[in-house]
């Protein structure tokens, strides 16, 4: 198991200009893989029994410029591609994108803003202050079970004012585009490494700007006539599309761009057009009724899309694909795997604690919870030193979340590896096993229970050496030598 961790972490070494910074990266990721609580950097020190002197060094590491966050993310894509089996459909990898809102009550944390939280759970507040993250994941498999491995998570709202700051260059890449457009761009960054891909998105992402950006990026990366990314999403219940225009013979003037409008929800009543089939959805066989047709969509865009009307168990959904030749059953099966990113969000929050960060700066004015809508604290900051400290704090947040993504990804790859499956299962009692492979929580429990035994059995591992160097007796030994 330690060999798997070593191989994946060692691939990042070339992207750190200083060895000390790489050591803190290894220690941070390994600690997040087995952390027992969610108290930020403190849990990293506690779980690995590090010296209390490490706290300030860890704070400095997350703000350090010894590495480029974009290059680390690109290396993570390559490492994932080389370390596990990707779930492919018709030769394409399967990417999943979505947004997640994380509540933060900090008054001096950059990017915190008031947001509406839509949820059917009564335990969640309707309005929260916090960060809006966008995440791209990829489906990995061992041919029997699947995980959505997190590739990239970044703050995609609340930092637009920083995009124009010259002080941000060289520290952090900040986009001034919308959340939807940033998700599309992040997916293309990953698709350059994983090649042809499907991108699964929620109905929130079926927008005109998203399709325009998707078409523009596909046109620059198109190979052998195929799009680099095919987007599969869901339409809203009140979606209206248009039939192809028919121009009358001999008519004058500009040809029409669209035909008659079609209310897709009304088509569910036309049962004669629907066909039935049995497919795997959400891990079980389901009998579905579906109707497939190609229509134009988008005001003043009128792009041809493939719409698949699906009905099962009394539920009705309208799925959409930018590939108008894709088999409708493939579209249904692919979209059913989109929910795996919600499971990743749950594990990332509850097990890894990837959003349990506490980075803030005195250079930022206090957040006013009662400020008018559209008020941005960042716009009034002109001092160069203050700007640098704010950007470094935002970078620290994204670096912490990136380390959490790497930690969760390694746990998922270990869980899919049959060599470690039995020993992980035997280390933790479960009344019932819902999957053939252990969960991320089971692998974390095994590591937490056996961590020092694993390190003692691998004394020459660089992971062991880095951790021992930071532990209490490592500092005492260095102090004795100095004396």
Short mmCIF file of C-alpha atoms in Angstrom, two decimals:
data_model
loop_
_atom_site.label_atom_id
_atom_site.label_comp_id
_atom_site.label_asym_id
_atom_site.label_seq_id
_atom_site.Cartn_x
_atom_site.Cartn_y
_atom_site.Cartn_z
CA UNK A 1 0.00 0.00 0.00
CA UNK A 2 2.81 2.40 0.87
CA UNK A 3 4.33 1.70 -2.55
CA UNK A 4 1.16 2.96 -4.25
CA UNK A 5 1.24 6.13 -2.17
CA UNK A 6 4.95 6.63 -2.85
CA UNK A 7 4.61 6.22 -6.62
CA UNK A 8 1.79 8.73 -6.90
CA UNK A 9 3.31 11.36 -4.62
CA UNK A 10 6.78 11.09 -6.14
CA UNK A 11 5.39 12.20 -9.51
CA UNK A 12 4.87 15.70 -8.05
CA UNK A 13 8.52 16.21 -7.02
CA UNK A 14 9.62 17.97 -10.22
CA UNK A 15 6.98 20.68 -9.75
CA UNK A 16 8.46 21.94 -6.46
CA UNK A 17 11.44 24.26 -6.66
CA UNK A 18 12.48 23.42 -3.08
CA UNK A 19 12.71 19.99 -1.48
CA UNK A 20 11.40 21.32 1.82
CA UNK A 21 8.15 22.39 0.20
CA UNK A 22 7.74 18.94 -1.36
CA UNK A 23 8.23 17.33 2.04
CA UNK A 24 5.40 19.38 3.52
CA UNK A 25 3.21 18.42 0.55
CA UNK A 26 3.82 14.70 1.16
CA UNK A 27 3.18 15.04 4.90
CA UNK A 28 -0.02 17.07 4.34
CA UNK A 29 -1.53 14.66 1.80
CA UNK A 30 -0.65 11.60 3.88
CA UNK A 31 -2.14 13.17 7.01
CA UNK A 32 -5.38 14.03 5.19
CA UNK A 33 -5.67 10.37 4.13
CA UNK A 34 -6.06 9.29 7.75
CA UNK A 35 -7.16 12.37 9.70
CA UNK A 36 -9.40 11.61 12.65
CA UNK A 37 -10.96 15.06 13.05
CA UNK A 38 -11.64 18.14 10.94
CA UNK A 39 -9.81 20.91 12.77
CA UNK A 40 -7.75 22.20 9.86
CA UNK A 41 -3.96 22.07 10.03
CA UNK A 42 -4.07 21.12 13.71
CA UNK A 43 -5.37 17.66 12.79
CA UNK A 44 -2.40 17.15 10.45
CA UNK A 45 0.00 17.64 13.37
CA UNK A 46 -2.06 15.60 15.81
CA UNK A 47 -2.69 12.52 13.62
CA UNK A 48 0.97 12.06 12.64
CA UNK A 49 2.32 13.05 16.06
CA UNK A 50 4.32 15.90 14.56
CA UNK A 51 6.15 18.53 16.56
CA UNK A 52 4.16 21.60 17.59
CA UNK A 53 6.82 23.62 15.78
CA UNK A 54 5.39 22.35 12.49
CA UNK A 55 2.28 24.52 12.73
CA UNK A 56 3.85 27.75 11.47
CA UNK A 57 5.76 25.85 8.77
CA UNK A 58 2.55 24.28 7.49
CA UNK A 59 0.87 27.67 7.33
CA UNK A 60 3.80 28.94 5.29
CA UNK A 61 3.68 25.89 2.98
CA UNK A 62 0.09 26.49 1.89
CA UNK A 63 0.94 30.11 1.04
CA UNK A 64 4.29 29.25 -0.55
CA UNK A 65 5.11 30.11 -4.17
CA UNK A 66 7.59 27.23 -4.49
CA UNK A 67 5.13 25.48 -6.80
CA UNK A 68 2.53 26.39 -9.40
CA UNK A 69 -0.98 25.23 -8.56
CA UNK A 70 -1.90 24.86 -12.23
CA UNK A 71 1.15 22.65 -12.92
CA UNK A 72 0.33 20.50 -9.87
CA UNK A 73 -3.20 20.00 -11.16
CA UNK A 74 -1.93 19.03 -14.60
CA UNK A 75 0.46 16.54 -13.01
CA UNK A 76 -2.46 15.11 -11.01
CA UNK A 77 -4.31 14.46 -14.28
CA UNK A 78 -1.30 12.60 -15.68
CA UNK A 79 -0.79 10.63 -12.46
CA UNK A 80 -4.43 9.52 -12.42
CA UNK A 81 -4.27 8.52 -16.08
CA UNK A 82 -1.20 6.35 -15.42
CA UNK A 83 -2.26 4.89 -12.04
CA UNK A 84 -5.75 3.48 -12.51
CA UNK A 85 -8.31 2.15 -14.99
CA UNK A 86 -10.55 4.82 -16.44
CA UNK A 87 -14.19 4.03 -17.10
CA UNK A 88 -14.59 4.50 -20.85
CA UNK A 89 -17.77 4.44 -22.94
CA UNK A 90 -17.32 4.10 -26.70
CA UNK A 91 -13.63 4.91 -26.23
CA UNK A 92 -14.29 8.13 -24.29
CA UNK A 93 -13.43 8.92 -20.67
CA UNK A 94 -16.30 10.10 -18.46
CA UNK A 95 -15.85 13.47 -16.73
CA UNK A 96 -18.36 14.80 -14.20
CA UNK A 97 -18.75 18.44 -13.19
CA UNK A 98 -20.80 20.19 -10.54
CA UNK A 99 -20.74 22.98 -7.99
CA UNK A 100 -20.80 22.76 -4.20
CA UNK A 101 -21.37 25.50 -1.63
CA UNK A 102 -19.41 25.42 1.60
CA UNK A 103 -20.58 27.50 4.55
CA UNK A 104 -17.93 29.75 6.13
CA UNK A 105 -18.60 32.19 8.97
CA UNK A 106 -15.13 33.80 8.80
CA UNK A 107 -15.18 37.60 8.61
CA UNK A 108 -11.72 38.03 7.04
CA UNK A 109 -11.59 35.19 4.51
CA UNK A 110 -11.41 36.12 0.78
CA UNK A 111 -14.17 34.91 -1.52
CA UNK A 112 -16.88 34.56 1.15
CA UNK A 113 -20.24 35.83 -0.08
CA UNK A 114 -23.95 35.41 0.58
CA UNK A 115 -25.53 32.57 -1.43
CA UNK A 116 -28.88 30.84 -1.81
CA UNK A 117 -28.68 27.16 -0.95
CA UNK A 118 -31.28 25.07 -2.76
CA UNK A 119 -31.87 21.78 -0.99
CA UNK A 120 -34.71 19.43 -0.15
CA UNK A 121 -33.12 18.79 3.24
CA UNK A 122 -34.73 20.86 6.00
CA UNK A 123 -31.49 20.81 8.03
CA UNK A 124 -29.81 23.24 5.60
CA UNK A 125 -30.33 26.99 5.73
CA UNK A 126 -31.77 28.77 2.71
CA UNK A 127 -29.16 31.56 2.83
CA UNK A 128 -25.54 31.01 3.82
CA UNK A 129 -22.23 32.85 3.70
CA UNK A 130 -19.43 30.82 2.24
CA UNK A 131 -17.47 29.71 -0.82
CA UNK A 132 -18.76 28.46 -4.14
CA UNK A 133 -16.55 25.64 -5.42
CA UNK A 134 -16.63 24.08 -8.86
CA UNK A 135 -15.34 20.53 -9.14
CA UNK A 136 -14.39 18.28 -12.04
CA UNK A 137 -14.06 14.54 -11.43
CA UNK A 138 -13.44 11.46 -13.57
CA UNK A 139 -15.00 8.01 -13.30
CA UNK A 140 -12.49 5.28 -12.42
CA UNK A 141 -13.29 1.57 -12.18
CA UNK A 142 -12.03 -1.93 -11.52
CA UNK A 143 -14.62 -3.25 -14.02
CA UNK A 144 -17.00 -4.08 -11.13
CA UNK A 145 -17.18 -0.92 -9.02
CA UNK A 146 -16.74 2.77 -9.77
CA UNK A 147 -15.66 5.95 -8.06
CA UNK A 148 -15.73 9.58 -9.13
CA UNK A 149 -12.15 10.69 -8.49
CA UNK A 150 -11.79 14.46 -7.86
CA UNK A 151 -9.48 16.17 -10.33
CA UNK A 152 -9.89 19.89 -9.72
CA UNK A 153 -11.71 22.02 -7.15
CA UNK A 154 -11.50 25.80 -7.23
CA UNK A 155 -13.35 28.82 -5.89
CA UNK A 156 -15.48 30.04 -8.80
CA UNK A 157 -17.32 32.98 -7.32
CA UNK A 158 -16.39 35.87 -5.05
CA UNK A 159 -12.87 36.43 -6.43
CA UNK A 160 -13.62 38.21 -9.73
CA UNK A 161 -12.23 41.54 -8.52
CA UNK A 162 -8.86 39.84 -7.99
CA UNK A 163 -8.67 38.79 -11.66
CA UNK A 164 -7.56 42.30 -12.63
CA UNK A 165 -4.93 42.65 -9.91
CA UNK A 166 -1.36 42.61 -11.28
CA UNK A 167 -0.21 41.32 -7.88
CA UNK A 168 -2.07 38.01 -8.51
CA UNK A 169 0.18 37.06 -11.43
CA UNK A 170 2.66 34.39 -10.47
CA UNK A 171 0.74 33.51 -7.30
CA UNK A 172 -2.64 32.25 -8.45
CA UNK A 173 -4.72 32.04 -11.64
CA UNK A 174 -8.06 33.79 -11.17
CA UNK A 175 -10.84 33.83 -13.76
CA UNK A 176 -13.48 36.54 -14.15
CA UNK A 177 -15.86 34.20 -16.00
CA UNK A 178 -19.07 32.71 -14.65
CA UNK A 179 -19.26 29.46 -12.70
CA UNK A 180 -20.76 27.63 -15.70
CA UNK A 181 -18.02 28.76 -18.06
CA UNK A 182 -15.26 27.90 -15.58
CA UNK A 183 -16.61 24.34 -15.28
CA UNK A 184 -16.47 23.97 -19.08
CA UNK A 185 -12.91 25.33 -19.19
CA UNK A 186 -11.78 23.05 -16.35
CA UNK A 187 -13.23 20.05 -18.18
CA UNK A 188 -11.24 20.96 -21.30
CA UNK A 189 -8.03 21.21 -19.26
CA UNK A 190 -8.61 17.64 -18.10
CA UNK A 191 -9.71 16.41 -21.54
CA UNK A 192 -6.39 17.50 -23.03
CA UNK A 193 -4.79 14.77 -20.88
CA UNK A 194 -7.54 12.14 -20.97
CA UNK A 195 -8.38 12.79 -24.64
CA UNK A 196 -11.95 12.32 -25.99
CA UNK A 197 -14.42 12.57 -23.11
CA UNK A 198 -18.05 12.81 -22.14
CA UNK A 199 -18.89 15.61 -19.70
CA UNK A 200 -21.86 14.95 -17.39
CA UNK A 201 -23.50 18.05 -15.92
CA UNK A 202 -26.65 18.93 -14.01
CA UNK A 203 -29.54 20.84 -15.61
CA UNK A 204 -28.14 24.10 -14.21
CA UNK A 205 -25.43 23.98 -16.91
CA UNK A 206 -27.69 23.81 -19.97
CA UNK A 207 -27.27 27.47 -20.90
CA UNK A 208 -26.53 29.44 -24.03
CA UNK A 209 -23.11 30.74 -22.82
CA UNK A 210 -22.08 27.16 -21.95
CA UNK A 211 -22.89 25.89 -25.45
CA UNK A 212 -21.16 28.82 -27.13
CA UNK A 213 -17.98 28.26 -25.10
CA UNK A 214 -18.17 24.49 -25.63
CA UNK A 215 -18.42 24.93 -29.40
CA UNK A 216 -15.52 27.41 -29.44
CA UNK A 217 -13.22 25.15 -27.43
CA UNK A 218 -14.20 22.07 -29.43
CA UNK A 219 -13.41 23.88 -32.68
CA UNK A 220 -9.85 24.59 -31.50
CA UNK A 221 -9.25 21.02 -30.26
CA UNK A 222 -11.27 19.03 -32.78
CA UNK A 223 -9.48 15.93 -34.07
CA UNK A 224 -10.56 13.63 -36.92
CA UNK A 225 -13.92 15.39 -37.11
CA UNK A 226 -14.96 14.48 -33.53
CA UNK A 227 -15.47 16.88 -30.63
CA UNK A 228 -12.99 16.59 -27.78
CA UNK A 229 -15.88 16.86 -25.30
CA UNK A 230 -19.48 15.75 -25.69
CA UNK A 231 -21.72 17.32 -23.06
CA UNK A 232 -24.61 15.33 -21.57
CA UNK A 233 -26.94 17.14 -19.24
CA UNK A 234 -30.60 17.47 -18.28
CA UNK A 235 -33.17 20.02 -19.39
CA UNK A 236 -35.53 21.87 -17.07
CA UNK A 237 -39.15 20.78 -16.79
CA UNK A 238 -40.41 23.84 -18.72
CA UNK A 239 -37.82 23.53 -21.51
CA UNK A 240 -38.91 24.66 -24.98
CA UNK A 241 -37.12 23.55 -28.16
CA UNK A 242 -37.78 24.15 -31.86
CA UNK A 243 -38.25 21.93 -34.86
CA UNK A 244 -36.08 22.34 -37.93
CA UNK A 245 -37.33 25.12 -40.23
CA UNK A 246 -39.05 24.39 -43.51
CA UNK A 247 -38.75 26.98 -46.21
CA UNK A 248 -41.51 27.15 -48.78
CA UNK A 249 -40.50 26.81 -52.41
CA UNK A 250 -40.21 30.19 -54.11
CA UNK A 251 -40.45 32.21 -50.90
CA UNK A 252 -38.37 35.36 -50.60
CA UNK A 253 -36.34 36.84 -47.80
CA UNK A 254 -33.98 35.39 -45.25
CA UNK A 255 -34.55 31.69 -44.55
CA UNK A 256 -36.02 30.96 -41.10
CA UNK A 257 -33.59 29.78 -38.39
CA UNK A 258 -36.16 27.76 -36.45
CA UNK A 259 -39.44 25.98 -36.90
CA UNK A 260 -42.40 25.48 -34.60
CA UNK A 261 -41.79 25.50 -30.85
CA UNK A 262 -42.09 22.26 -28.90
CA UNK A 263 -42.90 22.04 -25.19
CA UNK A 264 -40.97 18.93 -24.27
CA UNK A 265 -43.05 18.20 -21.17
CA UNK A 266 -46.16 17.78 -23.36
CA UNK A 267 -44.50 15.04 -25.42
CA UNK A 268 -44.72 12.60 -22.50
CA UNK A 269 -48.44 12.24 -23.24
CA UNK A 270 -47.70 10.83 -26.74
CA UNK A 271 -47.12 7.24 -25.61
CA UNK A 272 -47.06 5.83 -29.16
CA UNK A 273 -43.62 7.34 -29.80
CA UNK A 274 -42.00 5.77 -26.70
CA UNK A 275 -39.99 2.56 -26.71
CA UNK A 276 -39.14 0.34 -23.74
CA UNK A 277 -35.78 -1.11 -22.73
CA UNK A 278 -34.03 -2.57 -19.67
CA UNK A 279 -30.71 -0.95 -18.72
CA UNK A 280 -28.43 -0.59 -15.69
CA UNK A 281 -29.15 2.62 -13.76
CA UNK A 282 -27.68 3.49 -10.37
CA UNK A 283 -26.39 -0.07 -9.99
CA UNK A 284 -29.70 -1.87 -10.63
CA UNK A 285 -31.64 -2.95 -13.69
CA UNK A 286 -34.46 -0.59 -14.59
CA UNK A 287 -37.14 -0.77 -17.27
CA UNK A 288 -37.42 2.63 -18.92
CA UNK A 289 -39.59 4.20 -21.60
CA UNK A 290 -37.81 6.65 -23.84
CA UNK A 291 -38.39 8.85 -26.87
CA UNK A 292 -35.48 10.35 -28.80
CA UNK A 293 -35.57 13.29 -31.20
CA UNK A 294 -33.24 16.02 -32.48
CA UNK A 295 -34.41 19.61 -32.03
CA UNK A 296 -33.00 23.14 -32.05
CA UNK A 297 -32.42 24.86 -28.72
CA UNK A 298 -31.19 28.21 -27.43
CA UNK A 299 -32.59 31.69 -28.08
CA UNK A 300 -30.77 33.17 -31.10
CA UNK A 301 -28.41 30.16 -31.01
CA UNK A 302 -30.70 27.39 -32.29
CA UNK A 303 -28.12 24.63 -31.98
CA UNK A 304 -29.20 21.12 -32.84
CA UNK A 305 -29.21 18.87 -29.76
CA UNK A 306 -30.39 15.36 -29.09
CA UNK A 307 -33.24 15.21 -26.56
CA UNK A 308 -34.12 11.94 -24.83
CA UNK A 309 -37.39 11.88 -22.89
CA UNK A 310 -37.15 9.21 -20.17
CA UNK A 311 -39.90 7.82 -17.97
CA UNK A 312 -39.38 5.23 -15.21
CA UNK A 313 -40.95 4.56 -11.81
CA UNK A 314 -43.30 7.46 -12.38
CA UNK A 315 -40.40 9.90 -12.86
CA UNK A 316 -39.93 11.99 -15.99
CA UNK A 317 -36.65 13.50 -17.18
CA UNK A 318 -35.45 15.16 -20.36
CA UNK A 319 -31.80 14.39 -21.10
CA UNK A 320 -29.74 16.36 -23.62
CA UNK A 321 -26.61 15.51 -25.62
CA UNK A 322 -24.53 17.71 -27.92
CA UNK A 323 -23.77 14.60 -30.00
CA UNK A 324 -26.87 14.20 -32.18
CA UNK A 325 -25.89 10.68 -33.27
CA UNK A 326 -25.36 9.20 -29.80
CA UNK A 327 -27.51 6.18 -28.90
CA UNK A 328 -30.33 7.22 -26.51
CA UNK A 329 -29.74 4.26 -24.17
CA UNK A 330 -26.07 5.28 -23.91
CA UNK A 331 -27.17 8.79 -22.94
CA UNK A 332 -29.47 7.42 -20.23
CA UNK A 333 -26.80 5.07 -18.87
CA UNK A 334 -24.16 7.79 -18.85
CA UNK A 335 -26.30 10.35 -17.07
CA UNK A 336 -27.13 7.86 -14.34
CA UNK A 337 -23.43 7.87 -13.38
CA UNK A 338 -23.51 11.65 -12.77
CA UNK A 339 -24.74 11.10 -9.21
CA UNK A 340 -21.35 9.63 -8.30
CA UNK A 341 -19.97 13.16 -7.91
CA UNK A 342 -22.49 13.76 -5.13
CA UNK A 343 -21.04 10.74 -3.32
CA UNK A 344 -17.58 12.24 -3.82
CA UNK A 345 -18.74 15.53 -2.28
CA UNK A 346 -20.08 13.60 0.72
CA UNK A 347 -16.81 11.72 1.29
CA UNK A 348 -14.74 14.84 0.65
CA UNK A 349 -16.67 16.75 3.32
CA UNK A 350 -17.37 14.09 5.92
CA UNK A 351 -14.27 11.87 5.72
CA UNK A 352 -11.39 13.92 4.27
CA UNK A 353 -12.58 17.24 5.64
CA UNK A 354 -11.35 18.84 2.43
CA UNK A 355 -13.32 22.04 3.06
CA UNK A 356 -12.30 22.34 6.74
CA UNK A 357 -9.78 25.13 6.26
CA UNK A 358 -9.35 28.27 8.38
CA UNK A 359 -7.11 30.58 6.34
CA UNK A 360 -7.73 34.31 6.78
CA UNK A 361 -5.84 37.60 6.66
CA UNK A 362 -5.94 40.89 8.55
CA UNK A 363 -5.46 42.72 5.25
CA UNK A 364 -9.09 42.06 4.32
CA UNK A 365 -11.86 44.30 5.74
CA UNK A 366 -14.45 42.58 7.91
CA UNK A 367 -17.33 40.96 6.09
CA UNK A 368 -20.66 42.74 6.63
CA UNK A 369 -23.45 40.15 6.67
CA UNK A 370 -26.03 42.88 6.09
CA UNK A 371 -24.35 44.61 3.13
CA UNK A 372 -26.37 45.29 0.00
CA UNK A 373 -26.33 42.77 -2.81
CA UNK A 374 -23.39 43.29 -5.17
CA UNK A 375 -21.10 44.79 -2.53
CA UNK A 376 -17.54 43.46 -2.96
CA UNK A 377 -14.93 44.12 -0.27
CA UNK A 378 -12.10 43.37 -2.71
CA UNK A 379 -12.91 46.28 -5.01
CA UNK A 380 -11.88 48.89 -2.45
CA UNK A 381 -8.42 47.43 -1.78
CA UNK A 382 -5.65 49.30 -3.60
CA UNK A 383 -2.62 48.70 -1.38
CA UNK A 384 -0.20 46.32 -3.11
CA UNK A 385 0.97 44.60 0.08
CA UNK A 386 -2.61 43.94 1.20
CA UNK A 387 -3.49 42.55 -2.21
CA UNK A 388 -0.57 40.12 -2.13
CA UNK A 389 -1.57 38.82 1.30
CA UNK A 390 -5.18 38.36 0.20
CA UNK A 391 -4.16 36.47 -2.95
CA UNK A 392 -1.81 34.28 -0.92
CA UNK A 393 -4.66 33.47 1.46
CA UNK A 394 -6.94 32.50 -1.44
CA UNK A 395 -4.13 30.35 -2.82
CA UNK A 396 -3.71 28.66 0.57
CA UNK A 397 -7.40 27.69 0.50
CA UNK A 398 -7.18 26.17 -2.97
CA UNK A 399 -3.89 24.40 -2.14
CA UNK A 400 -5.48 22.82 0.93
CA UNK A 401 -8.47 21.68 -1.14
CA UNK A 402 -6.10 20.32 -3.81
CA UNK A 403 -4.22 18.27 -1.19
CA UNK A 404 -7.57 16.92 -0.03
CA UNK A 405 -8.47 15.96 -3.62
CA UNK A 406 -5.18 14.09 -4.01
CA UNK A 407 -5.71 12.33 -0.66
CA UNK A 408 -9.24 11.21 -1.59
CA UNK A 409 -8.10 10.11 -5.05
CA UNK A 410 -5.32 7.93 -3.62
CA UNK A 411 -7.79 6.37 -1.16
CA UNK A 412 -10.14 5.50 -4.02
CA UNK A 413 -7.34 3.96 -6.09
CA UNK A 414 -6.24 1.87 -3.08
CA UNK A 415 -9.86 0.76 -2.53
CA UNK A 416 -10.13 -0.46 -6.13
CA UNK A 417 -6.85 -2.40 -5.89
CA UNK A 418 -7.69 -6.04 -5.11
CA UNK A 419 -4.30 -6.54 -3.42
CA UNK A 420 -5.42 -4.45 -0.43
CA UNK A 421 -9.11 -5.32 -0.39
CA UNK A 422 -9.10 -8.20 2.09
CA UNK A 423 -6.87 -6.64 4.75
CA UNK A 424 -8.88 -3.41 4.64
CA UNK A 425 -12.18 -5.27 5.02
CA UNK A 426 -10.89 -7.35 7.95
CA UNK A 427 -9.72 -4.26 9.84
CA UNK A 428 -13.20 -2.80 10.24
CA UNK A 429 -16.45 -4.54 11.16
CA UNK A 430 -19.48 -3.72 9.00
CA UNK A 431 -22.87 -5.33 9.44
CA UNK A 432 -23.43 -5.38 5.68
CA UNK A 433 -21.14 -4.74 2.72
CA UNK A 434 -22.93 -2.69 0.10
CA UNK A 435 -20.10 -2.93 -2.45
CA UNK A 436 -17.48 -5.40 -3.58
CA UNK A 437 -14.76 -2.86 -2.79
CA UNK A 438 -14.19 -1.09 0.54
CA UNK A 439 -15.30 2.51 0.89
CA UNK A 440 -12.97 5.47 1.29
CA UNK A 441 -13.94 5.57 4.98
CA UNK A 442 -12.84 1.95 5.43
CA UNK A 443 -9.44 2.62 3.85
CA UNK A 444 -9.04 5.70 6.07
CA UNK A 445 -9.89 3.67 9.16
CA UNK A 446 -7.33 1.01 8.18
CA UNK A 447 -4.60 3.63 7.67
CA UNK A 448 -5.47 5.39 10.91
CA UNK A 449 -5.26 2.11 12.81
CA UNK A 450 -2.11 0.78 11.14
CA UNK A 451 -0.22 3.95 10.20
CA UNK A 452 2.74 3.59 12.55
CA UNK A 453 2.95 -0.14 11.91
CA UNK A 454 3.07 0.51 8.16
CA UNK A 455 5.76 3.16 8.57
CA UNK A 456 7.88 0.92 10.82
CA UNK A 457 7.74 -1.90 8.25
CA UNK A 458 8.93 0.51 5.55
CA UNK A 459 11.77 2.46 7.23
CA UNK A 460 13.48 3.33 3.94
CA UNK A 461 10.38 4.84 2.36
CA UNK A 462 10.71 8.57 1.73
CA UNK A 463 7.21 9.01 3.19
CA UNK A 464 8.45 7.43 6.44
CA UNK A 465 11.59 9.55 6.44
CA UNK A 466 9.69 12.82 5.89
CA UNK A 467 7.20 12.07 8.66
CA UNK A 468 9.86 11.03 11.17
CA UNK A 469 11.80 14.17 10.37
CA UNK A 470 8.82 16.26 11.41
CA UNK A 471 7.96 14.27 14.53
CA UNK A 472 8.92 15.26 18.04
CA UNK A 473 11.99 13.08 18.37
CA UNK A 474 13.26 14.28 14.97
CA UNK A 475 13.34 17.85 16.23
CA UNK A 476 14.93 16.82 19.52
CA UNK A 477 17.64 14.92 17.66
CA UNK A 478 18.43 17.89 15.44
CA UNK A 479 18.58 20.18 18.48
CA UNK A 480 21.02 17.82 20.19
CA UNK A 481 23.30 17.78 17.17
CA UNK A 482 23.29 21.57 17.08
CA UNK A 483 24.19 21.75 20.75
#
